[in-house]
Short mmCIF file of C-alpha atoms in Angstrom, two decimals:
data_model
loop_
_atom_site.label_atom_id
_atom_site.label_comp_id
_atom_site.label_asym_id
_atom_site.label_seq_id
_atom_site.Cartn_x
_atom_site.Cartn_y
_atom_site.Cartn_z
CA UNK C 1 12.66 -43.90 -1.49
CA UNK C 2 14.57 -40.86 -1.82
CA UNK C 3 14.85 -38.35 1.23
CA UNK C 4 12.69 -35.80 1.05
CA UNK C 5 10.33 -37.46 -1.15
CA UNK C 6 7.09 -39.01 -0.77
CA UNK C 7 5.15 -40.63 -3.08
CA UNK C 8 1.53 -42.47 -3.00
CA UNK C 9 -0.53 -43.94 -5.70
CA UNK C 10 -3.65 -42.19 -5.70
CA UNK C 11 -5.89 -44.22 -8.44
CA UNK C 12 -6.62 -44.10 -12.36
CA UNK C 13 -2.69 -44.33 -13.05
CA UNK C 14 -2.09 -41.03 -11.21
CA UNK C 15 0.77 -40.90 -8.50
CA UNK C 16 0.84 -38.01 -5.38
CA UNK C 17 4.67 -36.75 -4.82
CA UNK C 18 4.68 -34.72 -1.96
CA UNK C 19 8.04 -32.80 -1.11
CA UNK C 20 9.25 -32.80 2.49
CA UNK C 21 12.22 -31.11 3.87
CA UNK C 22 14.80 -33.14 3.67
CA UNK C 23 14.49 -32.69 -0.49
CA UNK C 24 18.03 -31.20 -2.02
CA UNK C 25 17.06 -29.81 -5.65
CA UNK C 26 20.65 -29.33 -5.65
CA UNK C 27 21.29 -33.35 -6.78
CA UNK C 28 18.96 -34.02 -9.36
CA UNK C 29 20.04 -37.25 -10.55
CA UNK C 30 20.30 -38.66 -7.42
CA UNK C 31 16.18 -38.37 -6.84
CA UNK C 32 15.00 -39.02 -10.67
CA UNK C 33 16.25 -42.95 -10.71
CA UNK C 34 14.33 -44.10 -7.74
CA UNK C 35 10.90 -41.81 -8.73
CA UNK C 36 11.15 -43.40 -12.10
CA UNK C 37 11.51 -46.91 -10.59
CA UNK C 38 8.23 -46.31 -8.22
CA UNK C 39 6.58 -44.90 -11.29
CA UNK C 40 7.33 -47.85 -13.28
CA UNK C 41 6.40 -50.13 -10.70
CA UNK C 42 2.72 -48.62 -9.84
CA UNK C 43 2.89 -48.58 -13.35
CA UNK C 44 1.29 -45.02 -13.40
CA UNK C 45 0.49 -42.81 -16.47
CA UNK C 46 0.53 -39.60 -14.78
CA UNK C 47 2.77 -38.24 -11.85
CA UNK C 48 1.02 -35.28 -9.72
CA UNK C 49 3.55 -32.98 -8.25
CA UNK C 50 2.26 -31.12 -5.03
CA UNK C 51 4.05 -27.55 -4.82
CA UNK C 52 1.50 -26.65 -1.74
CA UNK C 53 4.14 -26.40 0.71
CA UNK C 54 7.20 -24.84 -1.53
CA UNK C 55 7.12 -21.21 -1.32
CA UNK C 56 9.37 -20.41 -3.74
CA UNK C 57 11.08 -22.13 -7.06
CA UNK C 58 14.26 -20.64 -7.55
CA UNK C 59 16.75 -21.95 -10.86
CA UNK C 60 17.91 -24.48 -8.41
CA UNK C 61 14.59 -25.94 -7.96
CA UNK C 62 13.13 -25.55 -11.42
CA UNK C 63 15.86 -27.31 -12.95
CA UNK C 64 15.19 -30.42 -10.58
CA UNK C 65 11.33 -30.24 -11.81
CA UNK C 66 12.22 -29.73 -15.27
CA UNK C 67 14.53 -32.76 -15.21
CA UNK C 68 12.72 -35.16 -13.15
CA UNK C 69 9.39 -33.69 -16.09
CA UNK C 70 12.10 -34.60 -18.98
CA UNK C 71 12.78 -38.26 -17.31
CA UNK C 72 8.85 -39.40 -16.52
CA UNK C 73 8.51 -38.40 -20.39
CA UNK C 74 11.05 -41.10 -21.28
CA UNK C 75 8.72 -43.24 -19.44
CA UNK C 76 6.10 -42.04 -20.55
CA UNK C 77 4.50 -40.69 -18.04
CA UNK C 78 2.96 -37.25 -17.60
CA UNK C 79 3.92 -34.31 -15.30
CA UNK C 80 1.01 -31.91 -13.86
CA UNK C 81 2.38 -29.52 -10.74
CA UNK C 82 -0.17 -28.74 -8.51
CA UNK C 83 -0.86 -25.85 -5.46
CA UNK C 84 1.91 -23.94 -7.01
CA UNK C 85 1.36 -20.98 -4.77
CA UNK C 86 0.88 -17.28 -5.81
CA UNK C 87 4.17 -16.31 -4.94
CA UNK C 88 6.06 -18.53 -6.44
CA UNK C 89 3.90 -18.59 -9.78
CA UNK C 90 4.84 -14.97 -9.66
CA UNK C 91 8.65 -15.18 -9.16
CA UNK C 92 9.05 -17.39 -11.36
CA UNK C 93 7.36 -16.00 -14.52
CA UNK C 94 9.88 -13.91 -14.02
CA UNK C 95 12.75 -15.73 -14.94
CA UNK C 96 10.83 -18.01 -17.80
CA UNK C 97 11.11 -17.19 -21.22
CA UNK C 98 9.51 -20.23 -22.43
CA UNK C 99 6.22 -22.28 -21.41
CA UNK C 100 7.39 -25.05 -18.71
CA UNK C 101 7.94 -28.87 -20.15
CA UNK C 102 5.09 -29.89 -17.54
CA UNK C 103 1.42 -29.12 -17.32
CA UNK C 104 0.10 -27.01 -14.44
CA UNK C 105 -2.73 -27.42 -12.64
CA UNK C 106 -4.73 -25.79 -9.41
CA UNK C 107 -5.52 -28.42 -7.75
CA UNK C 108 -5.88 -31.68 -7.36
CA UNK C 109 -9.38 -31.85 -8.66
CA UNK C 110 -8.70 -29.93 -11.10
CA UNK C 111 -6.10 -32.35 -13.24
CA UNK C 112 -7.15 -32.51 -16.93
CA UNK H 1 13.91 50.64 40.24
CA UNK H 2 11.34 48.78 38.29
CA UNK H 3 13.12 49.12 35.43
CA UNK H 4 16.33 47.93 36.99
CA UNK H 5 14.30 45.28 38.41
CA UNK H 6 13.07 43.71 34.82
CA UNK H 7 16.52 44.00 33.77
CA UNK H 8 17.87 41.26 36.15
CA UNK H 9 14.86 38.96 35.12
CA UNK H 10 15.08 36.31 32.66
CA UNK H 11 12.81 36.64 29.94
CA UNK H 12 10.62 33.76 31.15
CA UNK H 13 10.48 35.32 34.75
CA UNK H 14 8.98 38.46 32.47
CA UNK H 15 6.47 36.98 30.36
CA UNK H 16 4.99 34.62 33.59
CA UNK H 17 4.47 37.95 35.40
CA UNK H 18 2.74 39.02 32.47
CA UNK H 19 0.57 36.33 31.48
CA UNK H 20 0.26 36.05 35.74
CA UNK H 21 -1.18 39.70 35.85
CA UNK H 22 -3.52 39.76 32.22
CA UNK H 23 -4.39 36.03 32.46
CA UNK H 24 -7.90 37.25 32.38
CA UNK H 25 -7.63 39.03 30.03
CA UNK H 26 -5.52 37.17 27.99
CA UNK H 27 -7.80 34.11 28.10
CA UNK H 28 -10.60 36.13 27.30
CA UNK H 29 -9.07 37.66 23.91
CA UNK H 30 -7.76 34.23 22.88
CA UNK H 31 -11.06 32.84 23.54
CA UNK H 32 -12.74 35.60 21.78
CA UNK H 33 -10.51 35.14 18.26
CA UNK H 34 -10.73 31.62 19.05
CA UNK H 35 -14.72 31.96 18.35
CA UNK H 36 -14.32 34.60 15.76
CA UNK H 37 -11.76 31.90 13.46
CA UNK H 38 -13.34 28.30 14.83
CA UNK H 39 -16.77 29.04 15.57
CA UNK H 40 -17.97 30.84 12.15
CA UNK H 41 -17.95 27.67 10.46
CA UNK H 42 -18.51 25.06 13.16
CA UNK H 43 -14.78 23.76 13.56
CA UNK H 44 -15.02 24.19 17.53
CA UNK H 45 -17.37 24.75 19.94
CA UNK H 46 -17.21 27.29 22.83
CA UNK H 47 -16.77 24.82 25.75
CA UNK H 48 -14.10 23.01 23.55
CA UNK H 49 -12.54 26.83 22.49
CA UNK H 50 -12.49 27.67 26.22
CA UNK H 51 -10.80 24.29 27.06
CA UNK H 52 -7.80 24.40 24.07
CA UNK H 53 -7.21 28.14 25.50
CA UNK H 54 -6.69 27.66 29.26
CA UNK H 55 -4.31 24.55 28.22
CA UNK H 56 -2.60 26.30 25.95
CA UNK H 57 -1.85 29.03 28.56
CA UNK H 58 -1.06 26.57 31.31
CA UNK H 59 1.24 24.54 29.08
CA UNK H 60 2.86 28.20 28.08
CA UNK H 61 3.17 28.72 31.43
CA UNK H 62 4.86 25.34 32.59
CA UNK H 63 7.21 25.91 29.96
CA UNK H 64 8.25 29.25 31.29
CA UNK H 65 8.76 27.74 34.74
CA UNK H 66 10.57 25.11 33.61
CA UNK H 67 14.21 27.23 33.47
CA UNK H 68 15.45 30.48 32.63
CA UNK H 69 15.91 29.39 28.75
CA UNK H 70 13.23 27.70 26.56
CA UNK H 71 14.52 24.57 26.31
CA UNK H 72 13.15 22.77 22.60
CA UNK H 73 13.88 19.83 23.76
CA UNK H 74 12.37 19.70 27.40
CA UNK H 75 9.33 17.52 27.65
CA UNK H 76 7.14 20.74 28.52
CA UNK H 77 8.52 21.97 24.92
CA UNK H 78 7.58 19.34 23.48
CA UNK H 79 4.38 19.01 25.36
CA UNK H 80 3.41 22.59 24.09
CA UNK H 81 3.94 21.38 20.44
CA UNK H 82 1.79 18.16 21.02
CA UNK H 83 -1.19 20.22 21.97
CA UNK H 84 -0.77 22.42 18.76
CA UNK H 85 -0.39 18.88 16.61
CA UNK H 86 -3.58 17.29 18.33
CA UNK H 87 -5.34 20.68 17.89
CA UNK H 88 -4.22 21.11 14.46
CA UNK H 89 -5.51 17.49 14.02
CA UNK H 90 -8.50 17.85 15.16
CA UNK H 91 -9.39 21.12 12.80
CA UNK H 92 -7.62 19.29 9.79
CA UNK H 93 -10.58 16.34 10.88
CA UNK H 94 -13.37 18.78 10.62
CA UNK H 95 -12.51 20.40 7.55
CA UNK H 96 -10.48 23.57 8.88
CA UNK H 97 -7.53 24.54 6.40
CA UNK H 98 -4.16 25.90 7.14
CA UNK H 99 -4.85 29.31 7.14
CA UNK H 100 -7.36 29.08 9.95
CA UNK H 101 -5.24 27.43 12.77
CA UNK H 102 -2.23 29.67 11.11
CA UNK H 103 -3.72 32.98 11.73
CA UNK H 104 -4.87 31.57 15.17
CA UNK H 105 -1.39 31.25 15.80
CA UNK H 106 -0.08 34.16 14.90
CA UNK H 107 -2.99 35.87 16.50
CA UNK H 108 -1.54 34.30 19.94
CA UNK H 109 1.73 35.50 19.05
CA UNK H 110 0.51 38.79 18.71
CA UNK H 111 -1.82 38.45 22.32
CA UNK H 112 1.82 38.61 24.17
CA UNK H 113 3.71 40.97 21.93
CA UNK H 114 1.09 43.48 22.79
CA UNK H 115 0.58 42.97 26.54
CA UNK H 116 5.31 43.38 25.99
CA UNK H 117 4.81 46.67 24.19
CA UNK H 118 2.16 47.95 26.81
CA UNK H 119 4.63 47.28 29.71
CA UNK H 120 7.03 50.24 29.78
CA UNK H 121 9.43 48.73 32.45
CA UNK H 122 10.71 46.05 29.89
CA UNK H 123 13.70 47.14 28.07
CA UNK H 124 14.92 47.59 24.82
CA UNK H 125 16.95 44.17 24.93
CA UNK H 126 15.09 42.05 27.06
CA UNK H 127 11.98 42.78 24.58
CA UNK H 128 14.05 41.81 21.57
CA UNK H 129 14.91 38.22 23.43
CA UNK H 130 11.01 37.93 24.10
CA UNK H 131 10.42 39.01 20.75
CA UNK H 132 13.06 36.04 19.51
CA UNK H 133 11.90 33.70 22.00
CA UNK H 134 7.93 34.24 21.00
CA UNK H 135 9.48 33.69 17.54
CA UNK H 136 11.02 30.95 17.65
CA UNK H 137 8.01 28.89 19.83
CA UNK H 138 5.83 29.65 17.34
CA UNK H 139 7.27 29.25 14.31
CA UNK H 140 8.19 25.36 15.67
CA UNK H 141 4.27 25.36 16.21
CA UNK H 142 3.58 26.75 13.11
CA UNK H 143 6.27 24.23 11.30
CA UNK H 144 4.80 21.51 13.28
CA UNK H 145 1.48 22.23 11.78
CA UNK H 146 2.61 22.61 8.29
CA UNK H 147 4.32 18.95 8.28
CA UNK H 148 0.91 17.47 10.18
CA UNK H 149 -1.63 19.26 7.07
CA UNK H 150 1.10 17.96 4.44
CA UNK H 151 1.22 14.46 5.77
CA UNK H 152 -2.78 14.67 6.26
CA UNK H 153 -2.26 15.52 2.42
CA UNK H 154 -0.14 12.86 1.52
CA UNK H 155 -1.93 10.10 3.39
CA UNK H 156 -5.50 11.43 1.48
CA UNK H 157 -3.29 11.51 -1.90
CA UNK H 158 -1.83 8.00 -0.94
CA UNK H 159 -5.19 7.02 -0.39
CA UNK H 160 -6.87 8.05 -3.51
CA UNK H 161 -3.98 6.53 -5.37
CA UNK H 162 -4.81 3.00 -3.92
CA UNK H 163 -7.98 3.28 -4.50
CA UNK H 164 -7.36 4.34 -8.72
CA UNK H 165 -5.54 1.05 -8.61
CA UNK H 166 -8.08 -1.10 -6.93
CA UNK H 167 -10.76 0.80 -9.36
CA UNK H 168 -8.72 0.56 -12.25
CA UNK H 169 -8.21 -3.29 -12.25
CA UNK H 170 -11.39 -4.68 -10.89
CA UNK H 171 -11.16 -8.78 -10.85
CA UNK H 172 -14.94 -9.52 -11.16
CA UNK H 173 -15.60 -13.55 -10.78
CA UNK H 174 -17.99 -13.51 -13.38
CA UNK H 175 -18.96 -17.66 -13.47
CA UNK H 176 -17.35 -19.88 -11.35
CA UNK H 177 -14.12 -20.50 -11.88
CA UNK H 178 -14.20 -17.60 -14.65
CA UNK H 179 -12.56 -14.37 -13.62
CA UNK H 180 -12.39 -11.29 -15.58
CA UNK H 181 -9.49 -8.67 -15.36
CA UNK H 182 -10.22 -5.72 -17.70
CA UNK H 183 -6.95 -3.59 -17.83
CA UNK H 184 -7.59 0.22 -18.61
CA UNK H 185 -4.40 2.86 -18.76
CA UNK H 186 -1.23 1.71 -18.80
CA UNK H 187 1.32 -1.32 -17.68
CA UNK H 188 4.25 -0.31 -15.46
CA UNK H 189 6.23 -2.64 -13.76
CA UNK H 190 5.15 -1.51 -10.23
CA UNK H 191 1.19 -1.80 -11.50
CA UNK H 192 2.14 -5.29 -13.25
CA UNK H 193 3.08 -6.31 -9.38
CA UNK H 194 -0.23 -5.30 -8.29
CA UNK H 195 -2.13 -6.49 -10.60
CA UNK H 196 -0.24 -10.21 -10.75
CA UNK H 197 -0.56 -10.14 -7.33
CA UNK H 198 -4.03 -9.94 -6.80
CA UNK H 199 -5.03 -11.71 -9.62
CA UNK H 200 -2.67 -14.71 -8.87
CA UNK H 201 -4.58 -14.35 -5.02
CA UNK H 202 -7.55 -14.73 -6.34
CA UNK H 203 -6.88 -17.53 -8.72
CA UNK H 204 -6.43 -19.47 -5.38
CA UNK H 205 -8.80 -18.34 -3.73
CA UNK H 206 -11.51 -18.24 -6.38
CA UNK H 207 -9.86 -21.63 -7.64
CA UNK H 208 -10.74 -19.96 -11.03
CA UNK H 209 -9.68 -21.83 -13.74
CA UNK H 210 -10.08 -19.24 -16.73
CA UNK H 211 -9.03 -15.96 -16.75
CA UNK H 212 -10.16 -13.05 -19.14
CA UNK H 213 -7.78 -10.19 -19.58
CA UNK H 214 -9.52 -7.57 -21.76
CA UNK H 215 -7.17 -4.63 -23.13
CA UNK H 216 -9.82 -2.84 -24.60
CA UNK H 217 -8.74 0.01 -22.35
CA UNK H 218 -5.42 0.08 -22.73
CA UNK H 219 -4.23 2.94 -25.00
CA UNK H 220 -0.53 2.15 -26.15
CA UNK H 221 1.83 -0.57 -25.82
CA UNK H 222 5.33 -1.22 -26.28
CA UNK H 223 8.16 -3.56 -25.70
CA UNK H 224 7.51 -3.74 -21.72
CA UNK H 225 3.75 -3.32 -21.55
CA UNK H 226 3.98 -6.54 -23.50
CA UNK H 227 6.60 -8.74 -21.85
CA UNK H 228 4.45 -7.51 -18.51
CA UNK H 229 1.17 -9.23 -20.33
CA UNK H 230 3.30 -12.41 -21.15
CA UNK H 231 4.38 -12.38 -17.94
CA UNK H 232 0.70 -12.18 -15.99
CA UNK H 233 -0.56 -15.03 -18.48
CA UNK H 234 2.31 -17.18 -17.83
CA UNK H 235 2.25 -16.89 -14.15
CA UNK H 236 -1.35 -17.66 -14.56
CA UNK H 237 -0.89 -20.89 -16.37
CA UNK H 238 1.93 -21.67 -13.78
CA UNK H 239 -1.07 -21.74 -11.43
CA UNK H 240 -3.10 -23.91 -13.73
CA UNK H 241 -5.25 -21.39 -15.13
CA UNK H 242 -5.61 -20.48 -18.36
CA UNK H 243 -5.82 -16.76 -19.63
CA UNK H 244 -7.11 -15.46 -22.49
CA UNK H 245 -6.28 -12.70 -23.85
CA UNK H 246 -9.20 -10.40 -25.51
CA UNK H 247 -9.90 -6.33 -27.19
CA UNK H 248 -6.34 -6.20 -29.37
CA UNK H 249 -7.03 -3.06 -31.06
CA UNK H 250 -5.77 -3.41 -34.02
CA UNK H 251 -3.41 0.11 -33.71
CA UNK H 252 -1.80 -2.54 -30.69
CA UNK H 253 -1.71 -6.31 -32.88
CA UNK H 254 0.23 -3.97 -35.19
CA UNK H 255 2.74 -2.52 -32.82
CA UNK H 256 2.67 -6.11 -31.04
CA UNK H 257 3.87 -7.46 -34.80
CA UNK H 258 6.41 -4.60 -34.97
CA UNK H 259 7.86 -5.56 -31.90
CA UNK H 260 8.27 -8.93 -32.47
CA UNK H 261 5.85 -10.19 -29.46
CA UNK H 262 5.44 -13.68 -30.01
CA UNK H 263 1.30 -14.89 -28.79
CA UNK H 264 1.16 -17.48 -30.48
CA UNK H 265 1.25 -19.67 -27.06
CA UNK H 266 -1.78 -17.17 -25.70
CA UNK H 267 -5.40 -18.18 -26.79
CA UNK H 268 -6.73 -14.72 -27.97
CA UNK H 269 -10.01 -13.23 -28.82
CA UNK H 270 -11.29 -9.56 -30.20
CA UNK H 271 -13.72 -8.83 -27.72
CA UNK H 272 -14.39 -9.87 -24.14
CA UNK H 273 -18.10 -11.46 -24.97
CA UNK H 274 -15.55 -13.64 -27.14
CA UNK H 275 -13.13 -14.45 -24.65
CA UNK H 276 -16.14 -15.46 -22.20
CA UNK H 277 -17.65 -17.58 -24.98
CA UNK H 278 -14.50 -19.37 -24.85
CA UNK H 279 -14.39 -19.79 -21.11
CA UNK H 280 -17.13 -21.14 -21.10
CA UNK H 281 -16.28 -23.88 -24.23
CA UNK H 282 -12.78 -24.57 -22.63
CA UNK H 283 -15.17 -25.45 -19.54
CA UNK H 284 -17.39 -27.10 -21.37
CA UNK H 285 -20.63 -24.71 -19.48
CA UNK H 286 -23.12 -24.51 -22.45
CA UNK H 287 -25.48 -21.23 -22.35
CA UNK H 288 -28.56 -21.29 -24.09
CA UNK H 289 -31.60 -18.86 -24.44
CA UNK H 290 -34.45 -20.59 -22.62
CA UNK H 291 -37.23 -21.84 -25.20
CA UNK H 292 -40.66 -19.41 -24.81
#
């Protein structure tokens, strides 16, 4: 698996990817291929991205979720962030100027 | 001889033998206008009137020992203007104004100019550098003051200013997981910040899941009042809530249509009984009237 990356199957086609600190935004292509291929292998419908521990998503970092969002829809398989914190909700409405390609949700528990 | 005396005396030497020979008396007419401006309306009472006197006369009086010139920025200068900050503090606490503790001052000022004029063997000059001296210690008292009662002010305007913000955008949890944020006034960018702030807080902490922003109260709207309300809902949604947006006048739908503002992304409603009726269909909570 990618460095920086850790993902677990967590039941009913959903999958957990929790970023660590060894993740570099910076190289998106580099990280989509092998998420895809664990996707695709767990064969799971729905990919749950934790944001509890990044503090803020900067253009850097939004482009890596809006292109690993744009590759799980080739396989057809949704995105839902989750824990995005209030900070970096904030910041970053500031620089959107168009609804994200992924769903948001609060929690966990809370997935639609 | 006495007058030759006085001459070779520094002005401090001077006023300590004065305050040294009329302490009594001295104390006892600063005590007296103490009562007469403090006591009439319960600022101070005698023991504490009697205490603030004989400090400020022994802290006068270390100051004059402590060279031949005033220094302002010797620690018993400095000392001297603490008292008259705590003091002024302490009046300011119990609901003394300016004028009060002013005309105290002055009324000290006057105390020693007196006792000056009634001693003969001072001359011309040395009473004009007392005069000066007197001057210029209490006018730094008196300045001192001033910038303690307009920072009092400032802190009490501060104050009543954070409080019109937390009163003007009251986030009420109103069901769980429904939060309501009526908005009344107007949007700046500074009050956006606030109000995103706490709301977005709350979202987390609340784990609210639907959000009702009511604009009933807000008056006008233009360009940035509006990209500041697309803003708050999208940074709610990032969060995984959903807002809804409810009381569009319909003076503001027509200047939102005039300024191009695009909600056709944002679920809205015309009144906040609406907006809570869809809350509470988005989370499927059914309310009915209980059969009698």
């Amino acid at each position: 698996m990618a460095e920086g990356i850790h993902l677990t199957p967590i039941g009913d086609g959903n999958v957990l990817l929790e970023p660590g600190e060894g993740l570099d935004p910076s190289n998106p292509d580099a990280l989509v291929a092998p998420v895809l291929e664990f996707l695709q292998n767990n064969q799971a419908r729905r990919l749950v991205y934790d944001l509890k521990t990044v503090r803020l998503i900067d253009a850097v970092y939004y482009a890596w979720l809006t292109k690993l969002s744009a590759t799980c829809r080739i396989a057809n398989v949704e995105m839902v962030t989750v824990n995005m914190q209030p900070a970096a909700a904030y910041a970053l409405s500031l620089t959107l100027d168009k609804p994200t390609p992924f769903t948001c949700a609060l929690d966990i528990h809370h997935l639609r | 001889m006495a007058k030759e005396t006085s001459q070779e005396k520094t002005t401090n030497q001077i006023l300590i033998e004065q305050l040294m020979q009329n302490v009594g008396k001295i104390s006892a007419i600063i005590e007296k206008q103490g009562q007469s401006i403090f006591g009439h309306k319960n600022l101070l009472s005698n023991n504490e009137i009697n205490d603030y006197s004989l400090e400020f006369l022994e802290l006068l009086t270390m100051l004059l020992h402590a060279g031949d010139k005033v220094d302002r920025r010797g620690a018993e200068y400095k000392a001297l203007r603490q008292f008259f900050a705590n003091f002024s503090q302490q009046i300011q606490v119990r609901g003394g104004d300016m004028d009060e503790f002013v005309r105290y001052v002055h009324f000290l000022q006057r105390v020693f100019l007196e006792n000056l004029e009634a001693d003969k063997s001072v001359s011309f000059e040395k009473a004009r550098e007392i005069l000066m001296m007197l001057g210029m210690i209490f006018n730094d008292i008196i300045l001192d003051v001033f910038h303690i009662y307009l920072e009092g002010k400032e802190k009490t305007i501060q104050a009543q200013q954070e409080e019109l913000r937390q009163t003007s955008t009251p986030i009420t949890e109103i069901w769980d997981g429904v939060l309501t944020l009526p908005i009344i006034g107007s949007l700046d960018s500074s009050r956006t910040m606030i109000v995103m702030e706490k709301l977005l807080s709350r979202i987390e902490s609340d784990r609210a899941r639907v959000v009702v922003i009511d604009v009933t109260g807000v008056m006008a709207i233009d360009s940035q009042v509006s990209h500041h309300l697309i803003q708050m809902i999208r940074a709610t949604g990032l969060m995984g809530a959903t807002a809804i947006l409810t009381g569009i006048r319909p003076e503001i739908a027509r200047a939102l249509t005039s300024l191009n503002i695009d909600l056709s992304a944002v679920t809205t409603r015309s009144k906040l009984s609406e907006g809570l009726k869809e809350a509470f269909r988005q989370l499927q909570i059914e309310v009915s009237r209980p059969n009698k």
